[in-house]
Structure formats: C-alpha cells, structure tokens
Coordinates of C-alpha atoms and ligand atoms in Angstrom, one line a residue:
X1 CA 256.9 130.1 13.1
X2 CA 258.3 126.8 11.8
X3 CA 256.1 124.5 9.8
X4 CA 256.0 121.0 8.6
X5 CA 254.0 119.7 5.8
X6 CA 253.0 115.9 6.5
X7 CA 251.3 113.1 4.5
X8 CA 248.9 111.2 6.2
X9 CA 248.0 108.0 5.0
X10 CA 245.4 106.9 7.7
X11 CA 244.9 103.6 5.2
X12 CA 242.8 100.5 6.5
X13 CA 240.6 99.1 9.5
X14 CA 241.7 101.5 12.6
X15 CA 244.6 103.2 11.1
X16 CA 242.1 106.3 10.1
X17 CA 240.8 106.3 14.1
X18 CA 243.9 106.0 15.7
X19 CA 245.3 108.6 13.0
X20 CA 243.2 110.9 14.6
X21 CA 244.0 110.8 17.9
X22 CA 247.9 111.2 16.8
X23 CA 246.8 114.2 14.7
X24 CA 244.9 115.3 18.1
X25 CA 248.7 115.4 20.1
X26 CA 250.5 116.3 18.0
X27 CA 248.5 119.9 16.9
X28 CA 248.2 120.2 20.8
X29 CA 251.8 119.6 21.1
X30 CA 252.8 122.1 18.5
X31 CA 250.5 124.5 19.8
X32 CA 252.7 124.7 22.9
X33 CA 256.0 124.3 21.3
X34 CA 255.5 127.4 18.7
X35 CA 255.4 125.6 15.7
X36 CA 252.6 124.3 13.3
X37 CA 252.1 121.4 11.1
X38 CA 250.1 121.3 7.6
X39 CA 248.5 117.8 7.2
X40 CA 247.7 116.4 3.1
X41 CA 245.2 113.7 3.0
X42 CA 245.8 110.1 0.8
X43 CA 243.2 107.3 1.1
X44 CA 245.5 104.8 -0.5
X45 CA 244.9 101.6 1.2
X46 CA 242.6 98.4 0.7
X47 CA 239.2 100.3 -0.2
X48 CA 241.0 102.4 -2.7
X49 CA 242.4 99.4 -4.3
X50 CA 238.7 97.3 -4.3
X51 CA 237.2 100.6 -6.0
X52 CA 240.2 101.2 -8.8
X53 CA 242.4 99.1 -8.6
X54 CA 245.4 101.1 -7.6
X55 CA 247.6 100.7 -4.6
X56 CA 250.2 103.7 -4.6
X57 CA 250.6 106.1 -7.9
X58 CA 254.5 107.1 -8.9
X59 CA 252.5 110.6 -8.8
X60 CA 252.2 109.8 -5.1
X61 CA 255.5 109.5 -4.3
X62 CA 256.7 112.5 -5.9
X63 CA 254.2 114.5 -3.6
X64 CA 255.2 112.6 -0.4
X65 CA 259.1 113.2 -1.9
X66 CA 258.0 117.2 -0.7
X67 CA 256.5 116.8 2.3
X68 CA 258.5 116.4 5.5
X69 CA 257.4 113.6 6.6
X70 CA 254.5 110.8 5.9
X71 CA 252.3 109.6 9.2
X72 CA 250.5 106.1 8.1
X73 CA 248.1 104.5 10.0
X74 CA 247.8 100.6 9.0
X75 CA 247.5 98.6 5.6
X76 CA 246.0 95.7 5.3
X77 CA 242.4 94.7 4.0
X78 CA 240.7 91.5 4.3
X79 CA 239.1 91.1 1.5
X80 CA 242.8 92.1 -0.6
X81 CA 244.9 88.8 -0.8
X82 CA 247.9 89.3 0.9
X83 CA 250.9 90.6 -0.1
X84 CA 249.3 93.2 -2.7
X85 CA 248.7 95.9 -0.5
X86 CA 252.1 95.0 1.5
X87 CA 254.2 95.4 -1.1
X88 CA 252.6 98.0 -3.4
X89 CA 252.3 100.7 -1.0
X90 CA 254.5 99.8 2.7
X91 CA 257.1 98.0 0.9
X92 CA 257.3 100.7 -2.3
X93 CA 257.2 103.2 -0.1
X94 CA 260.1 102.1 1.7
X95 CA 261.8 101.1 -1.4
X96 CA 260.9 104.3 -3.4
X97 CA 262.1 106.6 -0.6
X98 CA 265.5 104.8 0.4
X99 CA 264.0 104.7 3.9
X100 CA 266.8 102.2 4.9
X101 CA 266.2 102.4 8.6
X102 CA 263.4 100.5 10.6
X103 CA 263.5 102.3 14.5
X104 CA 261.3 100.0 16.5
X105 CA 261.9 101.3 20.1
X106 CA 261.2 98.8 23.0
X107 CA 260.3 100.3 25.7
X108 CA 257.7 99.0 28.9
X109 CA 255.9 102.1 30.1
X110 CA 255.0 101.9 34.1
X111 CA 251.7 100.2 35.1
X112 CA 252.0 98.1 31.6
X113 CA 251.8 94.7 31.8
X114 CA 254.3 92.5 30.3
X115 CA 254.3 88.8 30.0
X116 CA 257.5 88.6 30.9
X117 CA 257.7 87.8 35.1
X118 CA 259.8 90.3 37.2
X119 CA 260.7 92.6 34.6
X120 CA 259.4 96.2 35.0
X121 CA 260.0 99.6 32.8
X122 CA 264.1 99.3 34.8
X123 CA 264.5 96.0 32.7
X124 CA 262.7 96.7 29.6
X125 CA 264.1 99.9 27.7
X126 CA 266.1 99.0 24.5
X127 CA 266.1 100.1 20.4
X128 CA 266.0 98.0 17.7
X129 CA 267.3 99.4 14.5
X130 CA 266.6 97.1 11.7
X131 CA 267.9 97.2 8.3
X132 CA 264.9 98.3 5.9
X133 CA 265.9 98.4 2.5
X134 CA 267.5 95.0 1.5
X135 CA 268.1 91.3 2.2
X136 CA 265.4 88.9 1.2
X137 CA 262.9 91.9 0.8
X138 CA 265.1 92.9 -2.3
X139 CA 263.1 90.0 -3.6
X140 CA 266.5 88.6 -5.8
X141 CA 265.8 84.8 -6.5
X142 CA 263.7 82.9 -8.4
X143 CA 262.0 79.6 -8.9
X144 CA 261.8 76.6 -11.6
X145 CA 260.1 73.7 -12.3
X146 CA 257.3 75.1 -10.1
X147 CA 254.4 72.7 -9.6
X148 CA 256.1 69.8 -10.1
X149 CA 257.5 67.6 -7.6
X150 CA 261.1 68.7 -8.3
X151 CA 259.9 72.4 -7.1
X152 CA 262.9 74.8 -6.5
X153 CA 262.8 78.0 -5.4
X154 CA 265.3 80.6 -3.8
X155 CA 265.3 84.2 -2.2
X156 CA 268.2 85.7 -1.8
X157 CA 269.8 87.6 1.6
X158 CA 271.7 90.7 -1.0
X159 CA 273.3 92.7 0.8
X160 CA 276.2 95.3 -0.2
X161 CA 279.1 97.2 1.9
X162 CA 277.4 100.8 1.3
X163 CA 273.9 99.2 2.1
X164 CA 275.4 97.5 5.3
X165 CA 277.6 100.4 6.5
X166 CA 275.5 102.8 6.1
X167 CA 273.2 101.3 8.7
X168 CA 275.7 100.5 10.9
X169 CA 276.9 104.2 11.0
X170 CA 273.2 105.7 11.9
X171 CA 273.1 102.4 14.5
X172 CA 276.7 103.7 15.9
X173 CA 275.8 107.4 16.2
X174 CA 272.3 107.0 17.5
X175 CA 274.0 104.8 20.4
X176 CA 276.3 107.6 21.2
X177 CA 273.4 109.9 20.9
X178 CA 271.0 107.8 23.1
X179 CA 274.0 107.6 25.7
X180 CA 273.4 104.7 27.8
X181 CA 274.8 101.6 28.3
X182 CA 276.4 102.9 25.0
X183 CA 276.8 99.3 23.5
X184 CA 275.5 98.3 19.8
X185 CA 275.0 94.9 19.8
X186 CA 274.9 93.3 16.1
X187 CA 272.4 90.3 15.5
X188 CA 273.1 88.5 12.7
X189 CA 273.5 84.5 12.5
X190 CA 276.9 84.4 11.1
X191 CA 277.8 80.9 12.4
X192 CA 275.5 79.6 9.4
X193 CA 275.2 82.7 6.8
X194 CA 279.2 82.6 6.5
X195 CA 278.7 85.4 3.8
X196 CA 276.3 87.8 4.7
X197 CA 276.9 87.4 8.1
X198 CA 280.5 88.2 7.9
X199 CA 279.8 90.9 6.3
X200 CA 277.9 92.5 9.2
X201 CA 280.3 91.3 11.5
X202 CA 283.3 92.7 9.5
X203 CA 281.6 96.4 9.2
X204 CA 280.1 96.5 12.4
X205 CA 283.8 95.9 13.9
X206 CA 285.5 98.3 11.5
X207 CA 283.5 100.9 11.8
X208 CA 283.5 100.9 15.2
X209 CA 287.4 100.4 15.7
X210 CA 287.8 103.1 13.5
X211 CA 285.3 106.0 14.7
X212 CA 283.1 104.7 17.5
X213 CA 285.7 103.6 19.9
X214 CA 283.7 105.1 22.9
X215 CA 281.0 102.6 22.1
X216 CA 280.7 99.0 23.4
X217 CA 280.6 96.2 20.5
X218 CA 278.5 93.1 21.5
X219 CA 276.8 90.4 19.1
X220 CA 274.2 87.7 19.3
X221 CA 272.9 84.9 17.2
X222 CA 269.4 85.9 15.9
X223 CA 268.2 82.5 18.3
X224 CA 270.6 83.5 21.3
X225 CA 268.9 87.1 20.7
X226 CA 265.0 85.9 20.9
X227 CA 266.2 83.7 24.2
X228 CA 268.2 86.9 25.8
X229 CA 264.7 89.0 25.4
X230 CA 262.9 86.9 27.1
X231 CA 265.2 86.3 30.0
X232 CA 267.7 89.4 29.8
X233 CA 266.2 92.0 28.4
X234 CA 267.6 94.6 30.5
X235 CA 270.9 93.5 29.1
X236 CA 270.2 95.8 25.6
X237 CA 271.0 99.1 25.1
X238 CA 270.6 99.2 21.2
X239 CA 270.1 96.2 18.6
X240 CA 271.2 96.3 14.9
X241 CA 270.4 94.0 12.2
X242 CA 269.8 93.0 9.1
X243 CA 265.6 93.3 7.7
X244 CA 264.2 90.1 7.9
X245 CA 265.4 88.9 11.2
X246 CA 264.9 93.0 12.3
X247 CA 261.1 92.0 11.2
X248 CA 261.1 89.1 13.6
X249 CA 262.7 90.0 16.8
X250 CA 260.8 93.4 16.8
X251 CA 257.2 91.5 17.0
X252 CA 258.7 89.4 20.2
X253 CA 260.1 93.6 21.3
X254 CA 256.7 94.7 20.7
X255 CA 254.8 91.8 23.0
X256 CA 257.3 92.3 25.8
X257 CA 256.7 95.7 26.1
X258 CA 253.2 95.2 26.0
X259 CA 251.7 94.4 23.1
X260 CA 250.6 96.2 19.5
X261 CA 248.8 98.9 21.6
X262 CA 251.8 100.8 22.6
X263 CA 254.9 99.7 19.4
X264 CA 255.9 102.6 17.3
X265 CA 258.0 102.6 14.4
X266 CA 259.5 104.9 12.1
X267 CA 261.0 103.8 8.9
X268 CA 263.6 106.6 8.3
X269 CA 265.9 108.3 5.6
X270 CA 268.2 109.9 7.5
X271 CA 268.8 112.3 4.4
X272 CA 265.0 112.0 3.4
X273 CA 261.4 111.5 3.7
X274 CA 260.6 109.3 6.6
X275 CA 257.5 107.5 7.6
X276 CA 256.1 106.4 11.1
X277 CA 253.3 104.3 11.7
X278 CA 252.0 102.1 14.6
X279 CA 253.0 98.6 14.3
X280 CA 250.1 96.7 14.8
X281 CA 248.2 96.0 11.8
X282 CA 244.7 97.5 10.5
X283 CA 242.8 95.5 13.0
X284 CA 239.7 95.3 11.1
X285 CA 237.4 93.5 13.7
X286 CA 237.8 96.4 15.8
X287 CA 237.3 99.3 13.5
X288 CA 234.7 101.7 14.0
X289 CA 233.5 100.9 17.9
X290 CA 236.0 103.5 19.5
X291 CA 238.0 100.2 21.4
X292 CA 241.1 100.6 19.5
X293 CA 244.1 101.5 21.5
X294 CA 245.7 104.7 19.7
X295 CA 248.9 104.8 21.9
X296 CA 251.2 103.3 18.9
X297 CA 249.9 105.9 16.5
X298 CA 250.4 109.0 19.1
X299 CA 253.8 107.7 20.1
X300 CA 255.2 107.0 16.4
X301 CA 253.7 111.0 16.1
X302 CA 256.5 111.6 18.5
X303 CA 259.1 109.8 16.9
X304 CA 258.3 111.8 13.6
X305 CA 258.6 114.8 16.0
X306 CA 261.9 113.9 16.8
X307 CA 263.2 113.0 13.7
X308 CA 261.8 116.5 12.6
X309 CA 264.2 117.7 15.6
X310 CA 261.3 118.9 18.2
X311 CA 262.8 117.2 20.1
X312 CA 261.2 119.2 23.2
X313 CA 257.7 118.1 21.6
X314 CA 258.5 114.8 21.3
X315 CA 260.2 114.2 25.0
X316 CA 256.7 115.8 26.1
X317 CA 254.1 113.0 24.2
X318 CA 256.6 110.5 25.4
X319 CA 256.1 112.2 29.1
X320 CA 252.3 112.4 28.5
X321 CA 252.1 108.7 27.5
X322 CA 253.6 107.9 30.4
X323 CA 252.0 109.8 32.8
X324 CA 248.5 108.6 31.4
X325 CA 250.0 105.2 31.9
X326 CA 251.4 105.4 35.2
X327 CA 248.2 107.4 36.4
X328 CA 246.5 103.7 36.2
X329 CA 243.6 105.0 34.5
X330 CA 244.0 102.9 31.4
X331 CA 243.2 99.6 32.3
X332 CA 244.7 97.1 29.7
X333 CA 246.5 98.1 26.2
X334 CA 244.3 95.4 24.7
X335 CA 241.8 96.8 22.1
X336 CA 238.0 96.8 24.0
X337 CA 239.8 95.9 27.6
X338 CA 240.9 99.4 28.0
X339 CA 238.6 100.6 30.3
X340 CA 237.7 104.1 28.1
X341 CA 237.4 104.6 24.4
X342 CA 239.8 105.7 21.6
X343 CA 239.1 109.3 21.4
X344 CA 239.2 109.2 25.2
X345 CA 242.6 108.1 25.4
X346 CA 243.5 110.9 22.4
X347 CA 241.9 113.6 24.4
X348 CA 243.4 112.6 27.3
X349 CA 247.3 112.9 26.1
X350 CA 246.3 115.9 24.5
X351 CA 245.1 117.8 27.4
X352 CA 248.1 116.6 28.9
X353 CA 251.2 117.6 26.8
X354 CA 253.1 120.6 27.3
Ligands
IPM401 C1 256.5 95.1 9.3 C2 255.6 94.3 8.5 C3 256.0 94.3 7.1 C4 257.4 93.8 7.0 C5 255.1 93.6 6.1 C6 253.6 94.0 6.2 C7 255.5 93.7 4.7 O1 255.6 93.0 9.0 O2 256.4 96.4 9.1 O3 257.2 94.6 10.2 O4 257.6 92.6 6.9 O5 258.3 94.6 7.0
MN402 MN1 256.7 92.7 10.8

C-alpha cells in the first residue's frame, strides 16, 4: 500500500481545529482509496515563539525537506507584532523550499453565496497561479536617511527569465491539463512597470508560440483584472502573475467565491516539497468554540492529494464538499453563522467521501 509522510503544522488560533477536520477526510479518504498517510507533528507558530523565541529551526526544514508534503493550518498571533511570524516561518518556508508556485483555485460551490449579483458556480470557476518566490517579497531594496524628513526608501520588483519562465511553463501546462476554456491569461501592469512587465509579457508570448500553441494567450492590467472579477468572472479560465499582485487579486478570488471559509491554497514545488493551507488567517476570536468553518483546510487537504497524484481521492473531497454544500445543510460559510459546529462539518465530509 502506498504511503505518504506529511508535516502538519496546525500553527495558531483555528489552524489546529480546522487541521483536524482535514486530517479527519483525508484518513477517511485514504481509507477508501487503498493508500495511507503518516502525519509528524510541529507546533511552530505564535505560542512557540512567546515561550522560546523561535519561529522555524533550519533543523525543521531539513525534516519537512523528507516528508511528502507539509499541511499548515494558519500563522498569525496577536500578541506577535506582525511580520515576525509571517516571514520567519510562511515566507521561509516558501523561500527555503523553492515553492515557486501559489495555486489559489476560485471556485463558487452551489448553494454559496457570493456577493457578486447573478453569478452562480456556471460563472465563477477560474485558477489563479501566482508567482511565489520573488518580486518585492525577495525583499531587494533599501532605505536612507530614515526618520528624517528627506525619508527614502525602495523595494524592488526582481524578477529573472528562469524565475519567470519557469512559472509560466507550470501556468501553460496546468491550462492544458485543466482543459477548458484552455486560455492563460497573464496579469501584469506592463503599461507602467516597462521592465518587469515586459518581461512577463515577452515569456508568456514565447513560450506559448513556441510549445503551447493549443492554448489561448489573453492579458489584463492588474486594475482591468480586479474590474473583470467583479463583472466577468466567468470570462477566466486560468490567471498567471507575478507575487505581489498574485497576493492581491486572490483575496478579491477568495470573497467572490465566498469568503475565507471555503479558499484553499497550495504553495507548490513542482519538483519538491509542497505546502497547502487554508487561506484565511488564524482567526483568533473564534478559536476554541467549535464555529470555525474547516472547509478551506479539508479542500487544500485535497489539493495536497492531488498534487501527491490521488487524484481519485482528491476529485472525491471536492465531490463531498460539494455535495455537503449543495445539500443546503450548511447555512452560511461565515465562522458562528454556519448553522452546525466545526467538527460537525468534518464528520460530515468524512462520512461522505468515497
Ligand atoms: C498570503 C499572505 C502572505 C503573503 C503573508 C501572510 C506574508 O497574505 O499567503 O497571501 O503575502 O503571501
Ligand atoms: Mn495574501
């Protein structure tokens, strides 16, 4: 029998309860699909760091290095001042393990509701894949005279060909692979970033010209893009694009399918270690009272499926998710509004996967 050794890094707030319920589907899941999984334990996260001070060991990331894949829950403490925990374990992480590609999938399940008027699960079913391991979050730049009231300061957009292309290639053949609309539309903003943007634009047409010729080119402007979710969003098949704007545009893709309840996201090394985790945040008001929605966390568990290439046990979460959803019986996504508990919702999918 085939068998996967994860890390888990349940971390802060409700990442540990809605860890569970993902560690609930997805040994159901393998139970039915004839293979097992072997979860390690790490409480890296905001309490670990109040007690000693550490965020994430090198000693750490040579273990995760051997595992097949990491499951995170959420980071984020509110008593750490921000940007410690962010970048000393998510970012690192991320950095350490060359995981180069953000997958935020955008996707309305039925009986969801999304603020967007007349759009149902026909209109909203796109991919974002956003460049994870450069551009301003290389951190390049600097500042001088700081204080003063000549202040400067700069961070840099760094991108390279090999850093650029390589994403552009995974962004390519998952569109093929996805087989759809089959069109990769590039979001850049290269009407001001002359440079960097060219770059994009020059890579994503050569590649394509040269060995993607079955798939559709498109591009937007990063502020065309955020306009065409809102009023066409049925219009996307798959998004590339560089990090920082990939950071932004996949908060608006997570509120138009629904909210922080239901985004997933993998951050992926397609030759690696990858690492899924829900992408709402550690949510600390809610922890502990069972209200937490868990959906994220159990359908990033099947996107680490997938990646893992169980594929059958990933297509059935996804099936049971929406099942569960267009049953009716969860009320709202909204942590507290859901109408039944955490573990509820957990058990539920569980029971339900094949
Ligand atoms: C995300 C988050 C992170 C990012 C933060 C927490 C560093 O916003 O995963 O989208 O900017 O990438
Ligand atoms: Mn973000």
């Amino acid at each position: 029998m085939k068998s996967y050794n994860i890390s888990l890094m349940p971390g802060d707030g409700t990442g540990p309860e809605v860890i569970n319920e993902g560690i609930k589907v997805l040994k159901a899941v393998a139970a039915k699909n004839n293979f097992s999984l072997n979860f390690t334990n790490y409480d890296f996260g905001g309490e670990r760091y109040k007690r000693t001070g550490e965020t994430l060991p090198d000693s750490a990331i040579e273990e995760f290095r051997k595992s097949d894949a990491i499951y995170l829950g959420a980071i984020g403490h509110p008593d750490v001042k921000p940007g410690i925990l962010e970048l000393g374990i998510l970012l690192k992480l991320r950095f350490a393990l060359d995981q180069y590609i953000n997958l935020r999938p955008v996707k309305l399940y039925p009986n969801v509701d999304s603020p967007l008027k007349d759009k149902g699960p026909e209109h909203i079913d796109f991919v974002v894949i956003r460049e994870n391991s450069g551009g301003i979050y290389t951190g390049m730049g600097g500042a001088a005279m700081v204080g003063t009231n000549q202040e400067i300061a700069t961070q840099v957009m760094v991108y390279s060909r090999p850093v650029v292309e390589r994403c552009i290639r995974y962004a390519y053949d998952y569109t093929r692979k996805r087989n759809r609309k089959k069109t990769l539309t590039l979001v850049h903003k290269c009407n001001v970033l002359t440079y960097a943007g060219d770059l994009w634009v020059r890579t994503h047409k050569e590649v394509g010209d040269a060995d993607y010729k079955d798939i559709k080119q498109d591009y937007n402007h990063v502020d065309a893009c955020t306009m065409w979710m809102v009023k066409s969003p049925e219009f996307y098949d798959v998004i590339v694009t560089e990090n920082l704007f990939g950071d932004i545009i996949t908060d608006l893709g997570a509120m138009i399918q629904g909210g922080m309840g239901i985004a997933a996201g993998g951050n992926i090394n397609p030759e690696g270690v990858s690492m899924f985790e829900p992408i709402g945040g550690s949510a600390p008001k809610y922890t502990g009272q069972n209200i937490i929605n868990p959906l994220a966390a159990i359908c990033s568990g099947g996107m680490m499926l997938e990646t893992l290439g169980e594929t059958n046990a990933a297509a059935a979460i996804d099936a049971a998710v929406t099942a569960v959803l267009a049953s009716g019986k969860i009320k709202s996504l909204s942590a507290g509004k859901m109408g039944m508990g955490t573990r509820e919702i957990g058990d539920m999918i569980a029971s339900m996967v094949s």
